[in-house]
Structures are given as C-alpha cells and as structure tokens.
C-alpha cells in the first residue's frame, strides 16, 4: 500500500480525499490558525521519530505492524512540502523497528533498531535494501544514537543487557559494554565524544567514559538510582520516597553539559547533575498519568523539555533552572498554601505544576497536547527555524507536527 493513499481525518472525523495527501491542519483551542500537520502510517504503529540534522523538511519514523508484537517493520522518510507531508521513501523490514537515528556525516543515511536484534543502515538514495546490517545483540534492540561530537560512531542498547558502539565502516562492533539489565535507552553526550549513558529496567542511570580502562568496571564512572529521593534543601519540604521502577528514556541537556533528564514507569520526570551522583535528582516533575516513554530537551532553551507518555499526551516542561532559587521558594510556598486549603490540587490544571507532593526543584508543566488517541511513543524537536516546532508519533498510526508554543499556558 502506498503510504500517501492512507485515510486522513480532521478533528471533526470528516474524511479528507486522498489527493490531499496524508496531511491535515488541526485547530487548537478553537483558534482558526492552523497549528498541526498530520501523516497517517496506516497499518504500522510508530515507535520513534527524528528530524534530519541536515534538512528542516525531512523527518524519519520507525514503526511496527501489530504494535510491535509480531510482524514487519517500516522506516518512513517523510518530506514537509507546500502540498502537505509526503512519503519520499519507505523501507520494509522483517521485524519491528523500535528506534532510529540519522547519520551525522551522510545526509541520506539512517540507522534503525529492530526487534530481531539487528541494526540496519539505510541510504534513502538507494532502493529496498540496507547498505549495512549488524546482528550481534541477542534480544530486541531498543535504542540507537549517533555520536554528535566525533560523528563517526553510534551506539545501541538492547534487552540483552548490553550497550554496543559501532562504526558504519566496520562489519562488527567496536566495543561491548554490559549493563546486566534490560536497557531501554542509550545516548552519547552531545558535549563529549567519549561519554555515553543508559537507563535500564533496574531503575538506574549509568554513565560511561570510554577514556577509562575497560578493566575499570567496563568504563562505568557513575551509577545513579533514579528512585532515590532528592536531598532536602533549606525552606523546602522533604520529598516523598518512591519504589524502584523501570527507566524507559533519558536525554542530555543541550546547553548544560552535566544535566540529564530521565523518566519511566513511575510517571515522574527527573533531572540529574552527574557531577554529584549521590545528591539525587535536581528536579522532579510529576504530572503524567501513565509511564513516560520519551523525554527530549529543547535544542533552543536550556530549561525546557518535551515528554511523551502512555497517557496519550505530550507535555512541555521547565525544570525550574531558569527561575533560580526564587522558583523553588515560590513552589514551596504554593505547596504549603494548598495544604492549608485542604489538600493537594493539580496546579491550576497544569498536572502537577506545583501542587503535587512529589514535585521538587521549582520546575513545572507549561502545557499539554492530547491529540493522540493511543500511546505516544516518540517526540523530537526541529533543529531549524522558529523555536518550538516538534513532531510526535504513537500507536494510533499518526505522526503529528506541531508548535509547542501553541499549547503553552
């Protein structure tokens, strides 16, 4: 089936003729201003989305048939055109695709992570087959990430409890690092070519430095329990403790080198300063109603991040760092006032913006987008143009391209 022939629906559920391509405008808050574009990945449930680092009009989506439980996968390469979002090319794979990343050196190449343990490199200038394929992981590969500094390697993580580092020029992996736990997310630091991180089912964030000897704990330099409570600060109430749970996603801050955001099954987003791994989270952001599947720091603002959740929403947050100490004090005063008034409320409809007992650090939710109708699995920011444009994908077979600023209260 041609992806451009997929059904497209407006928010009123009126069918748009296929000639419109797989693209619509969606209205926010009854405003006549178009704020969102849509593409339907009919028959395939999406897991990940990434903007090209070379073109502001190109987006790739990794998807799977039957929700990734059994069946084929498909890599979509989509173009944003004046006529709508069009499928420039797509590649079918034998197993589900769970993640992808663009090459930082070749504008047409993209790496995908598959459910059969394979990793494939596609060149969108060619047809049908990958230009390279690797098969070393023993279980599903759930994450791939390109080295943004050195640009000549990428990493992967798998349910088999390992990280691997690869070169597109080599037929086998360069390094294998055990994590001894099902590892859902791995990423190189955007500030160093030799530092990478991962989060796993054992509720830990791990930091690895490839400059250290491999005999020294397999390059491990820090192992941070995500569930540890933050250290109590002056004029702030003690944070509530939570049990360990699976960590599903994390991302490095693009401006503050030691800061990482992580989230997972316990619905909380936390930020950490890896220079002080024992201090616990710097900020805790409650608000999602189900597990958080993806977090992504803004490429434009140092305190803003975006999240996607199984509660079918995408939410935008500030971690409070731009507010300074005053933001934390204001949050504490608000919390005390709410408790005096007879309980915890949800921060004027902002889902934990300051009225949740688990909130910590002065951060808050800035807005929520609830146009998806199934689990939201992936989000990504556009690197180019006006700050605020992003893309999200989910199990509802939809890619949505939208402006974060339209939902910020």
mmCIF file of N, CA and C in Angstrom, residues 197-318:
data_model
loop_
_atom_site.group_PDB
_atom_site.id
_atom_site.type_symbol
_atom_site.label_atom_id
_atom_site.label_comp_id
_atom_site.label_asym_id
_atom_site.label_seq_id
_atom_site.Cartn_x
_atom_site.Cartn_y
_atom_site.Cartn_z
ATOM 1 N N UNK A 197 25.677 7.254 28.016
ATOM 2 C CA UNK A 197 24.817 6.965 29.160
ATOM 3 C C UNK A 197 23.737 5.980 28.756
ATOM 4 N N UNK A 198 23.102 5.409 29.775
ATOM 5 C CA UNK A 198 21.996 4.481 29.520
ATOM 6 C C UNK A 198 21.063 4.468 30.721
ATOM 7 N N UNK A 199 19.811 4.052 30.489
ATOM 8 C CA UNK A 199 18.876 3.773 31.573
ATOM 9 C C UNK A 199 18.280 2.394 31.339
ATOM 10 N N UNK A 200 17.970 1.712 32.442
ATOM 11 C CA UNK A 200 17.627 0.298 32.359
ATOM 12 C C UNK A 200 16.439 -0.050 33.241
ATOM 13 N N UNK A 201 16.038 -1.302 33.150
ATOM 14 C CA UNK A 201 14.891 -1.793 33.909
ATOM 15 C C UNK A 201 15.160 -1.857 35.410
ATOM 16 N N UNK A 202 16.430 -1.751 35.813
ATOM 17 C CA UNK A 202 16.764 -1.787 37.240
ATOM 18 C C UNK A 202 16.709 -0.414 37.896
ATOM 19 N N UNK A 203 16.123 0.572 37.206
ATOM 20 C CA UNK A 203 15.912 1.911 37.764
ATOM 21 C C UNK A 203 17.212 2.678 37.986
ATOM 22 N N UNK A 204 18.200 2.441 37.113
ATOM 23 C CA UNK A 204 19.477 3.145 37.244
ATOM 24 C C UNK A 204 19.857 3.865 35.954
ATOM 25 N N UNK A 205 20.445 5.037 36.151
ATOM 26 C CA UNK A 205 21.102 5.795 35.091
ATOM 27 C C UNK A 205 22.599 5.544 35.197
ATOM 28 N N UNK A 206 23.206 5.078 34.122
ATOM 29 C CA UNK A 206 24.637 4.762 34.133
ATOM 30 C C UNK A 206 25.395 5.699 33.194
ATOM 31 N N UNK A 207 26.564 6.123 33.640
ATOM 32 C CA UNK A 207 27.442 6.984 32.849
ATOM 33 C C UNK A 207 28.730 6.215 32.567
ATOM 34 N N UNK A 208 29.136 6.199 31.309
ATOM 35 C CA UNK A 208 30.359 5.510 30.893
ATOM 36 C C UNK A 208 31.296 6.503 30.227
ATOM 37 N N UNK A 209 32.585 6.362 30.527
ATOM 38 C CA UNK A 209 33.617 7.197 29.903
ATOM 39 C C UNK A 209 34.597 6.264 29.205
ATOM 40 N N UNK A 210 34.621 6.330 27.889
ATOM 41 C CA UNK A 210 35.461 5.419 27.111
ATOM 42 C C UNK A 210 36.947 5.717 27.264
ATOM 43 N N UNK A 211 37.280 6.816 27.898
ATOM 44 C CA UNK A 211 38.698 7.126 28.142
ATOM 45 C C UNK A 211 39.256 6.353 29.321
ATOM 46 N N UNK A 212 38.384 5.799 30.151
ATOM 47 C CA UNK A 212 38.850 4.991 31.278
ATOM 48 C C UNK A 212 39.178 3.583 30.804
ATOM 49 N N UNK A 213 40.030 2.861 31.513
ATOM 50 C CA UNK A 213 40.354 1.481 31.104
ATOM 51 C C UNK A 213 39.118 0.586 31.146
ATOM 52 N N UNK A 214 39.032 -0.309 30.193
ATOM 53 C CA UNK A 214 37.878 -1.208 30.156
ATOM 54 C C UNK A 214 37.847 -2.118 31.377
ATOM 55 N N UNK A 215 39.001 -2.371 31.962
ATOM 56 C CA UNK A 215 39.055 -3.220 33.154
ATOM 57 C C UNK A 215 38.464 -2.530 34.375
ATOM 58 N N UNK A 216 38.348 -1.214 34.298
ATOM 59 C CA UNK A 216 37.795 -0.450 35.422
ATOM 60 C C UNK A 216 36.275 -0.403 35.297
ATOM 61 N N UNK A 217 35.631 -1.488 35.690
ATOM 62 C CA UNK A 217 34.168 -1.588 35.690
ATOM 63 C C UNK A 217 33.568 -1.349 34.311
ATOM 64 N N UNK A 218 34.271 -1.807 33.266
ATOM 65 C CA UNK A 218 33.759 -1.670 31.894
ATOM 66 C C UNK A 218 33.390 -0.227 31.555
ATOM 67 N N UNK A 219 34.305 0.681 31.880
ATOM 68 C CA UNK A 219 34.177 2.111 31.589
ATOM 69 C C UNK A 219 33.113 2.805 32.434
ATOM 70 N N UNK A 220 32.484 2.119 33.374
ATOM 71 C CA UNK A 220 31.444 2.733 34.193
ATOM 72 C C UNK A 220 32.047 3.746 35.159
ATOM 73 N N UNK A 221 31.514 4.967 35.145
ATOM 74 C CA UNK A 221 32.001 6.002 36.058
ATOM 75 C C UNK A 221 30.957 6.445 37.071
ATOM 76 N N UNK A 222 29.677 6.178 36.809
ATOM 77 C CA UNK A 222 28.622 6.541 37.762
ATOM 78 C C UNK A 222 27.409 5.665 37.518
ATOM 79 N N UNK A 223 26.772 5.266 38.605
ATOM 80 C CA UNK A 223 25.517 4.520 38.538
ATOM 81 C C UNK A 223 24.551 5.189 39.511
ATOM 82 N N UNK A 224 23.540 5.850 38.971
ATOM 83 C CA UNK A 224 22.662 6.710 39.758
ATOM 84 C C UNK A 224 21.283 6.068 39.877
ATOM 85 N N UNK A 225 20.828 5.749 41.084
ATOM 86 C CA UNK A 225 19.463 5.214 41.248
ATOM 87 C C UNK A 225 18.428 6.305 41.007
ATOM 88 N N UNK A 226 17.582 6.097 40.009
ATOM 89 C CA UNK A 226 16.613 7.135 39.662
ATOM 90 C C UNK A 226 15.573 7.344 40.747
ATOM 91 N N UNK A 227 15.304 6.310 41.530
ATOM 92 C CA UNK A 227 14.247 6.383 42.524
ATOM 93 C C UNK A 227 14.709 7.004 43.841
ATOM 94 N N UNK A 228 15.991 7.306 43.974
ATOM 95 C CA UNK A 228 16.486 7.900 45.220
ATOM 96 C C UNK A 228 15.847 9.268 45.434
ATOM 97 N N UNK A 229 15.440 9.590 46.665
ATOM 98 C CA UNK A 229 14.822 10.899 46.907
ATOM 99 C C UNK A 229 15.852 12.015 46.807
ATOM 100 N N UNK A 230 15.444 13.192 46.400
ATOM 101 C CA UNK A 230 16.377 14.329 46.353
ATOM 102 C C UNK A 230 16.754 14.784 47.751
ATOM 103 N N UNK A 231 17.918 15.373 47.843
ATOM 104 C CA UNK A 231 18.345 15.896 49.133
ATOM 105 C C UNK A 231 17.474 17.087 49.526
ATOM 106 N N UNK A 232 17.090 17.109 50.798
ATOM 107 C CA UNK A 232 16.267 18.204 51.279
ATOM 108 C C UNK A 232 17.075 19.490 51.290
ATOM 109 N N UNK A 233 16.445 20.581 50.874
ATOM 110 C CA UNK A 233 17.105 21.873 50.804
ATOM 111 C C UNK A 233 16.450 22.849 51.773
ATOM 112 N N UNK A 234 17.153 23.917 52.126
ATOM 113 C CA UNK A 234 16.558 24.915 53.026
ATOM 114 C C UNK A 234 15.235 25.445 52.474
ATOM 115 N N UNK A 235 14.248 25.586 53.355
ATOM 116 C CA UNK A 235 12.933 26.123 53.034
ATOM 117 C C UNK A 235 12.155 25.238 52.063
ATOM 118 N N UNK A 236 12.537 23.976 51.934
ATOM 119 C CA UNK A 236 11.789 23.041 51.114
ATOM 120 C C UNK A 236 11.437 21.812 51.942
ATOM 121 N N UNK A 237 10.222 21.310 51.758
ATOM 122 C CA UNK A 237 9.797 20.110 52.454
ATOM 123 C C UNK A 237 10.528 18.900 51.899
ATOM 124 N N UNK A 238 10.678 17.882 52.738
ATOM 125 C CA UNK A 238 11.328 16.655 52.286
ATOM 126 C C UNK A 238 10.497 15.997 51.193
ATOM 127 N N UNK A 239 11.179 15.513 50.150
ATOM 128 C CA UNK A 239 10.490 14.875 49.033
ATOM 129 C C UNK A 239 10.032 13.474 49.423
ATOM 130 N N UNK A 240 8.908 13.047 48.857
ATOM 131 C CA UNK A 240 8.383 11.720 49.140
ATOM 132 C C UNK A 240 9.238 10.652 48.463
ATOM 133 N N UNK A 241 9.407 9.518 49.123
ATOM 134 C CA UNK A 241 10.162 8.409 48.554
ATOM 135 C C UNK A 241 9.275 7.595 47.628
ATOM 136 N N UNK A 242 9.872 7.000 46.588
ATOM 137 C CA UNK A 242 9.144 6.149 45.648
ATOM 138 C C UNK A 242 9.935 4.860 45.452
ATOM 139 N N UNK A 243 9.266 3.757 45.139
ATOM 140 C CA UNK A 243 9.974 2.495 44.929
ATOM 141 C C UNK A 243 10.671 2.475 43.566
ATOM 142 N N UNK A 244 11.635 1.575 43.373
ATOM 143 C CA UNK A 244 12.291 1.449 42.065
ATOM 144 C C UNK A 244 11.286 1.021 40.992
ATOM 145 N N UNK A 245 11.541 1.451 39.771
ATOM 146 C CA UNK A 245 10.709 1.056 38.633
ATOM 147 C C UNK A 245 11.545 1.156 37.367
ATOM 148 N N UNK A 246 11.047 0.571 36.298
ATOM 149 C CA UNK A 246 11.801 0.545 35.051
ATOM 150 C C UNK A 246 11.981 1.957 34.494
ATOM 151 N N UNK A 247 13.214 2.261 34.093
ATOM 152 C CA UNK A 247 13.515 3.527 33.419
ATOM 153 C C UNK A 247 13.484 3.282 31.916
ATOM 154 N N UNK A 248 12.731 4.106 31.192
ATOM 155 C CA UNK A 248 12.495 3.873 29.769
ATOM 156 C C UNK A 248 13.203 4.856 28.846
ATOM 157 N N UNK A 249 13.558 6.031 29.353
ATOM 158 C CA UNK A 249 14.067 7.067 28.457
ATOM 159 C C UNK A 249 14.943 8.047 29.218
ATOM 160 N N UNK A 250 15.859 8.682 28.508
ATOM 161 C CA UNK A 250 16.644 9.770 29.083
ATOM 162 C C UNK A 250 17.209 10.620 27.959
ATOM 163 N N UNK A 251 17.675 11.820 28.306
ATOM 164 C CA UNK A 251 18.250 12.717 27.301
ATOM 165 C C UNK A 251 19.186 13.700 27.973
ATOM 166 N N UNK A 252 20.272 14.040 27.283
ATOM 167 C CA UNK A 252 21.242 15.015 27.764
ATOM 168 C C UNK A 252 20.761 16.423 27.441
ATOM 169 N N UNK A 253 20.941 17.336 28.397
ATOM 170 C CA UNK A 253 20.661 18.741 28.135
ATOM 171 C C UNK A 253 21.650 19.267 27.101
ATOM 172 N N UNK A 254 21.157 20.064 26.169
ATOM 173 C CA UNK A 254 21.991 20.526 25.061
ATOM 174 C C UNK A 254 22.889 21.699 25.436
ATOM 175 N N UNK A 255 22.618 22.365 26.563
ATOM 176 C CA UNK A 255 23.375 23.554 26.959
ATOM 177 C C UNK A 255 24.141 23.357 28.255
ATOM 178 N N UNK A 256 23.605 22.573 29.156
ATOM 179 C CA UNK A 256 24.254 22.330 30.454
ATOM 180 C C UNK A 256 24.815 20.911 30.433
ATOM 181 N N UNK A 257 26.113 20.802 30.249
ATOM 182 C CA UNK A 257 26.758 19.521 29.963
ATOM 183 C C UNK A 257 26.509 18.429 31.000
ATOM 184 N N UNK A 258 26.447 18.711 32.293
ATOM 185 C CA UNK A 258 26.275 17.610 33.256
ATOM 186 C C UNK A 258 24.830 17.231 33.553
ATOM 187 N N UNK A 259 23.855 17.841 32.894
ATOM 188 C CA UNK A 259 22.449 17.651 33.246
ATOM 189 C C UNK A 259 21.790 16.632 32.313
ATOM 190 N N UNK A 260 21.118 15.647 32.919
ATOM 191 C CA UNK A 260 20.386 14.610 32.178
ATOM 192 C C UNK A 260 18.971 14.522 32.741
ATOM 193 N N UNK A 261 17.992 14.365 31.855
ATOM 194 C CA UNK A 261 16.615 14.076 32.260
ATOM 195 C C UNK A 261 16.328 12.605 32.013
ATOM 196 N N UNK A 262 15.596 11.977 32.925
ATOM 197 C CA UNK A 262 15.259 10.556 32.789
ATOM 198 C C UNK A 262 13.836 10.336 33.291
ATOM 199 N N UNK A 263 13.190 9.295 32.762
ATOM 200 C CA UNK A 263 11.812 9.011 33.151
ATOM 201 C C UNK A 263 11.482 7.574 32.812
ATOM 202 N N UNK A 264 10.309 7.129 33.278
ATOM 203 C CA UNK A 264 9.925 5.748 33.012
ATOM 204 C C UNK A 264 8.577 5.391 33.578
ATOM 205 N N UNK A 265 8.494 4.182 34.139
ATOM 206 C CA UNK A 265 7.226 3.586 34.525
ATOM 207 C C UNK A 265 6.565 4.319 35.691
ATOM 208 N N UNK A 266 7.331 4.951 36.562
ATOM 209 C CA UNK A 266 6.717 5.590 37.730
ATOM 210 C C UNK A 266 6.096 6.954 37.416
ATOM 211 N N UNK A 267 6.105 7.359 36.136
ATOM 212 C CA UNK A 267 5.397 8.540 35.643
ATOM 213 C C UNK A 267 6.097 9.855 35.956
ATOM 214 N N UNK A 268 7.229 9.799 36.641
ATOM 215 C CA UNK A 268 7.940 11.013 37.037
ATOM 216 C C UNK A 268 9.086 11.298 36.081
ATOM 217 N N UNK A 269 9.285 12.572 35.773
ATOM 218 C CA UNK A 269 10.467 13.022 35.044
ATOM 219 C C UNK A 269 11.425 13.615 36.067
ATOM 220 N N UNK A 270 12.674 13.191 36.017
ATOM 221 C CA UNK A 270 13.678 13.689 36.953
ATOM 222 C C UNK A 270 14.868 14.228 36.170
ATOM 223 N N UNK A 271 15.514 15.240 36.711
ATOM 224 C CA UNK A 271 16.773 15.715 36.144
ATOM 225 C C UNK A 271 17.891 15.478 37.150
ATOM 226 N N UNK A 272 19.082 15.168 36.633
ATOM 227 C CA UNK A 272 20.230 14.833 37.470
ATOM 228 C C UNK A 272 21.449 15.628 37.026
ATOM 229 N N UNK A 273 22.289 15.947 37.986
ATOM 230 C CA UNK A 273 23.595 16.539 37.726
ATOM 231 C C UNK A 273 24.624 15.441 37.966
ATOM 232 N N UNK A 274 25.249 14.950 36.902
ATOM 233 C CA UNK A 274 26.132 13.798 37.038
ATOM 234 C C UNK A 274 27.425 14.136 37.770
ATOM 235 N N UNK A 275 27.671 15.408 38.036
ATOM 236 C CA UNK A 275 28.837 15.770 38.848
ATOM 237 C C UNK A 275 28.612 15.407 40.313
ATOM 238 N N UNK A 276 27.340 15.275 40.709
ATOM 239 C CA UNK A 276 27.005 14.933 42.091
ATOM 240 C C UNK A 276 26.007 13.783 42.091
ATOM 241 N N UNK A 277 26.452 12.596 41.745
ATOM 242 C CA UNK A 277 25.517 11.470 41.595
ATOM 243 C C UNK A 277 24.825 11.057 42.885
ATOM 244 N N UNK A 278 25.415 11.398 44.037
ATOM 245 C CA UNK A 278 24.831 10.977 45.310
ATOM 246 C C UNK A 278 23.745 11.922 45.815
ATOM 247 N N UNK A 279 23.572 13.080 45.187
ATOM 248 C CA UNK A 279 22.620 14.054 45.725
ATOM 249 C C UNK A 279 21.187 13.773 45.309
ATOM 250 N N UNK A 280 20.961 12.817 44.442
ATOM 251 C CA UNK A 280 19.609 12.551 43.967
ATOM 252 C C UNK A 280 19.222 13.525 42.873
ATOM 253 N N UNK A 281 17.955 13.518 42.490
ATOM 254 C CA UNK A 281 17.523 14.389 41.394
ATOM 255 C C UNK A 281 17.570 15.864 41.760
ATOM 256 N N UNK A 282 17.885 16.670 40.774
ATOM 257 C CA UNK A 282 17.869 18.118 40.933
ATOM 258 C C UNK A 282 16.435 18.634 40.875
ATOM 259 N N UNK A 283 15.642 18.020 40.003
ATOM 260 C CA UNK A 283 14.236 18.392 39.867
ATOM 261 C C UNK A 283 13.402 17.136 39.658
ATOM 262 N N UNK A 284 12.185 17.154 40.162
ATOM 263 C CA UNK A 284 11.222 16.069 39.949
ATOM 264 C C UNK A 284 9.949 16.695 39.398
ATOM 265 N N UNK A 285 9.485 16.175 38.259
ATOM 266 C CA UNK A 285 8.344 16.752 37.561
ATOM 267 C C UNK A 285 7.228 15.714 37.450
ATOM 268 N N UNK A 286 6.244 15.739 38.339
ATOM 269 C CA UNK A 286 5.089 14.840 38.227
ATOM 270 C C UNK A 286 4.021 15.451 37.332
ATOM 271 N N UNK A 287 3.129 14.616 36.851
ATOM 272 C CA UNK A 287 2.029 15.128 36.042
ATOM 273 C C UNK A 287 1.462 14.099 35.088
ATOM 274 N N UNK A 288 2.319 13.276 34.470
ATOM 275 C CA UNK A 288 1.817 12.238 33.573
ATOM 276 C C UNK A 288 1.030 11.197 34.372
ATOM 277 N N UNK A 289 0.013 10.631 33.747
ATOM 278 C CA UNK A 289 -0.855 9.674 34.417
ATOM 279 C C UNK A 289 -0.415 8.233 34.205
ATOM 280 N N UNK A 290 0.392 7.997 33.187
ATOM 281 C CA UNK A 290 0.956 6.667 32.940
ATOM 282 C C UNK A 290 2.438 6.825 32.616
ATOM 283 N N UNK A 291 3.094 5.717 32.312
ATOM 284 C CA UNK A 291 4.536 5.708 32.097
ATOM 285 C C UNK A 291 4.965 6.729 31.051
ATOM 286 N N UNK A 292 6.127 7.323 31.286
ATOM 287 C CA UNK A 292 6.715 8.284 30.349
ATOM 288 C C UNK A 292 7.613 7.514 29.393
ATOM 289 N N UNK A 293 7.318 7.585 28.110
ATOM 290 C CA UNK A 293 8.015 6.793 27.103
ATOM 291 C C UNK A 293 9.198 7.515 26.476
ATOM 292 N N UNK A 294 9.170 8.862 26.450
ATOM 293 C CA UNK A 294 10.251 9.602 25.795
ATOM 294 C C UNK A 294 10.364 10.984 26.408
ATOM 295 N N UNK A 295 11.607 11.433 26.629
ATOM 296 C CA UNK A 295 11.880 12.823 27.001
ATOM 297 C C UNK A 295 12.916 13.383 26.040
ATOM 298 N N UNK A 296 12.800 14.679 25.756
ATOM 299 C CA UNK A 296 13.742 15.333 24.835
ATOM 300 C C UNK A 296 13.908 16.784 25.252
ATOM 301 N N UNK A 297 15.150 17.168 25.535
ATOM 302 C CA UNK A 297 15.446 18.560 25.862
ATOM 303 C C UNK A 297 15.341 19.428 24.607
ATOM 304 N N UNK A 298 14.915 20.651 24.802
ATOM 305 C CA UNK A 298 14.826 21.604 23.703
ATOM 306 C C UNK A 298 16.214 21.930 23.159
ATOM 307 N N UNK A 299 16.360 22.035 21.825
ATOM 308 C CA UNK A 299 17.634 22.487 21.257
ATOM 309 C C UNK A 299 17.784 24.001 21.299
ATOM 310 N N UNK A 300 16.763 24.707 21.790
ATOM 311 C CA UNK A 300 16.777 26.168 21.781
ATOM 312 C C UNK A 300 16.822 26.791 23.173
ATOM 313 N N UNK A 301 16.214 26.116 24.168
ATOM 314 C CA UNK A 301 16.109 26.673 25.515
ATOM 315 C C UNK A 301 16.662 25.676 26.525
ATOM 316 N N UNK A 302 17.512 26.149 27.429
ATOM 317 C CA UNK A 302 18.245 25.241 28.308
ATOM 318 C C UNK A 302 17.385 24.619 29.400
ATOM 319 N N UNK A 303 16.218 25.207 29.699
ATOM 320 C CA UNK A 303 15.405 24.706 30.810
ATOM 321 C C UNK A 303 14.143 23.983 30.354
ATOM 322 N N UNK A 304 13.924 23.847 29.059
ATOM 323 C CA UNK A 304 12.667 23.319 28.534
ATOM 324 C C UNK A 304 12.870 21.913 27.980
ATOM 325 N N UNK A 305 11.939 21.006 28.312
ATOM 326 C CA UNK A 305 11.969 19.667 27.753
ATOM 327 C C UNK A 305 10.561 19.226 27.401
ATOM 328 N N UNK A 306 10.503 18.232 26.515
ATOM 329 C CA UNK A 306 9.257 17.694 25.990
ATOM 330 C C UNK A 306 9.174 16.225 26.371
ATOM 331 N N UNK A 307 7.965 15.743 26.645
ATOM 332 C CA UNK A 307 7.796 14.351 27.036
ATOM 333 C C UNK A 307 6.622 13.726 26.291
ATOM 334 N N UNK A 308 6.679 12.398 26.144
ATOM 335 C CA UNK A 308 5.603 11.617 25.536
ATOM 336 C C UNK A 308 5.279 10.469 26.471
ATOM 337 N N UNK A 309 3.987 10.121 26.565
ATOM 338 C CA UNK A 309 3.571 9.177 27.592
ATOM 339 C C UNK A 309 2.508 8.213 27.085
ATOM 340 N N UNK A 310 2.402 7.106 27.814
ATOM 341 C CA UNK A 310 1.321 6.164 27.567
ATOM 342 C C UNK A 310 -0.049 6.758 27.929
ATOM 343 N N UNK A 311 -0.087 7.911 28.567
ATOM 344 C CA UNK A 311 -1.382 8.541 28.856
ATOM 345 C C UNK A 311 -1.922 9.305 27.648
ATOM 346 N N UNK A 312 -1.265 9.128 26.487
ATOM 347 C CA UNK A 312 -1.704 9.686 25.197
ATOM 348 C C UNK A 312 -1.499 11.188 25.096
ATOM 349 N N UNK A 313 -0.616 11.736 25.929
ATOM 350 C CA UNK A 313 -0.313 13.164 25.849
ATOM 351 C C UNK A 313 1.176 13.394 25.624
ATOM 352 N N UNK A 314 1.462 14.555 25.045
ATOM 353 C CA UNK A 314 2.804 15.132 25.060
ATOM 354 C C UNK A 314 2.745 16.371 25.943
ATOM 355 N N UNK A 315 3.771 16.556 26.764
ATOM 356 C CA UNK A 315 3.771 17.694 27.675
ATOM 357 C C UNK A 315 5.100 18.425 27.591
ATOM 358 N N UNK A 316 5.031 19.722 27.773
ATOM 359 C CA UNK A 316 6.226 20.550 27.772
ATOM 360 C C UNK A 316 6.434 21.101 29.174
ATOM 361 N N UNK A 317 7.704 21.117 29.601
ATOM 362 C CA UNK A 317 8.053 21.451 30.973
ATOM 363 C C UNK A 317 9.206 22.447 31.023
ATOM 364 N N UNK A 318 9.292 23.154 32.125
ATOM 365 C CA UNK A 318 10.521 23.816 32.527
ATOM 366 C C UNK A 318 11.032 23.117 33.776
#
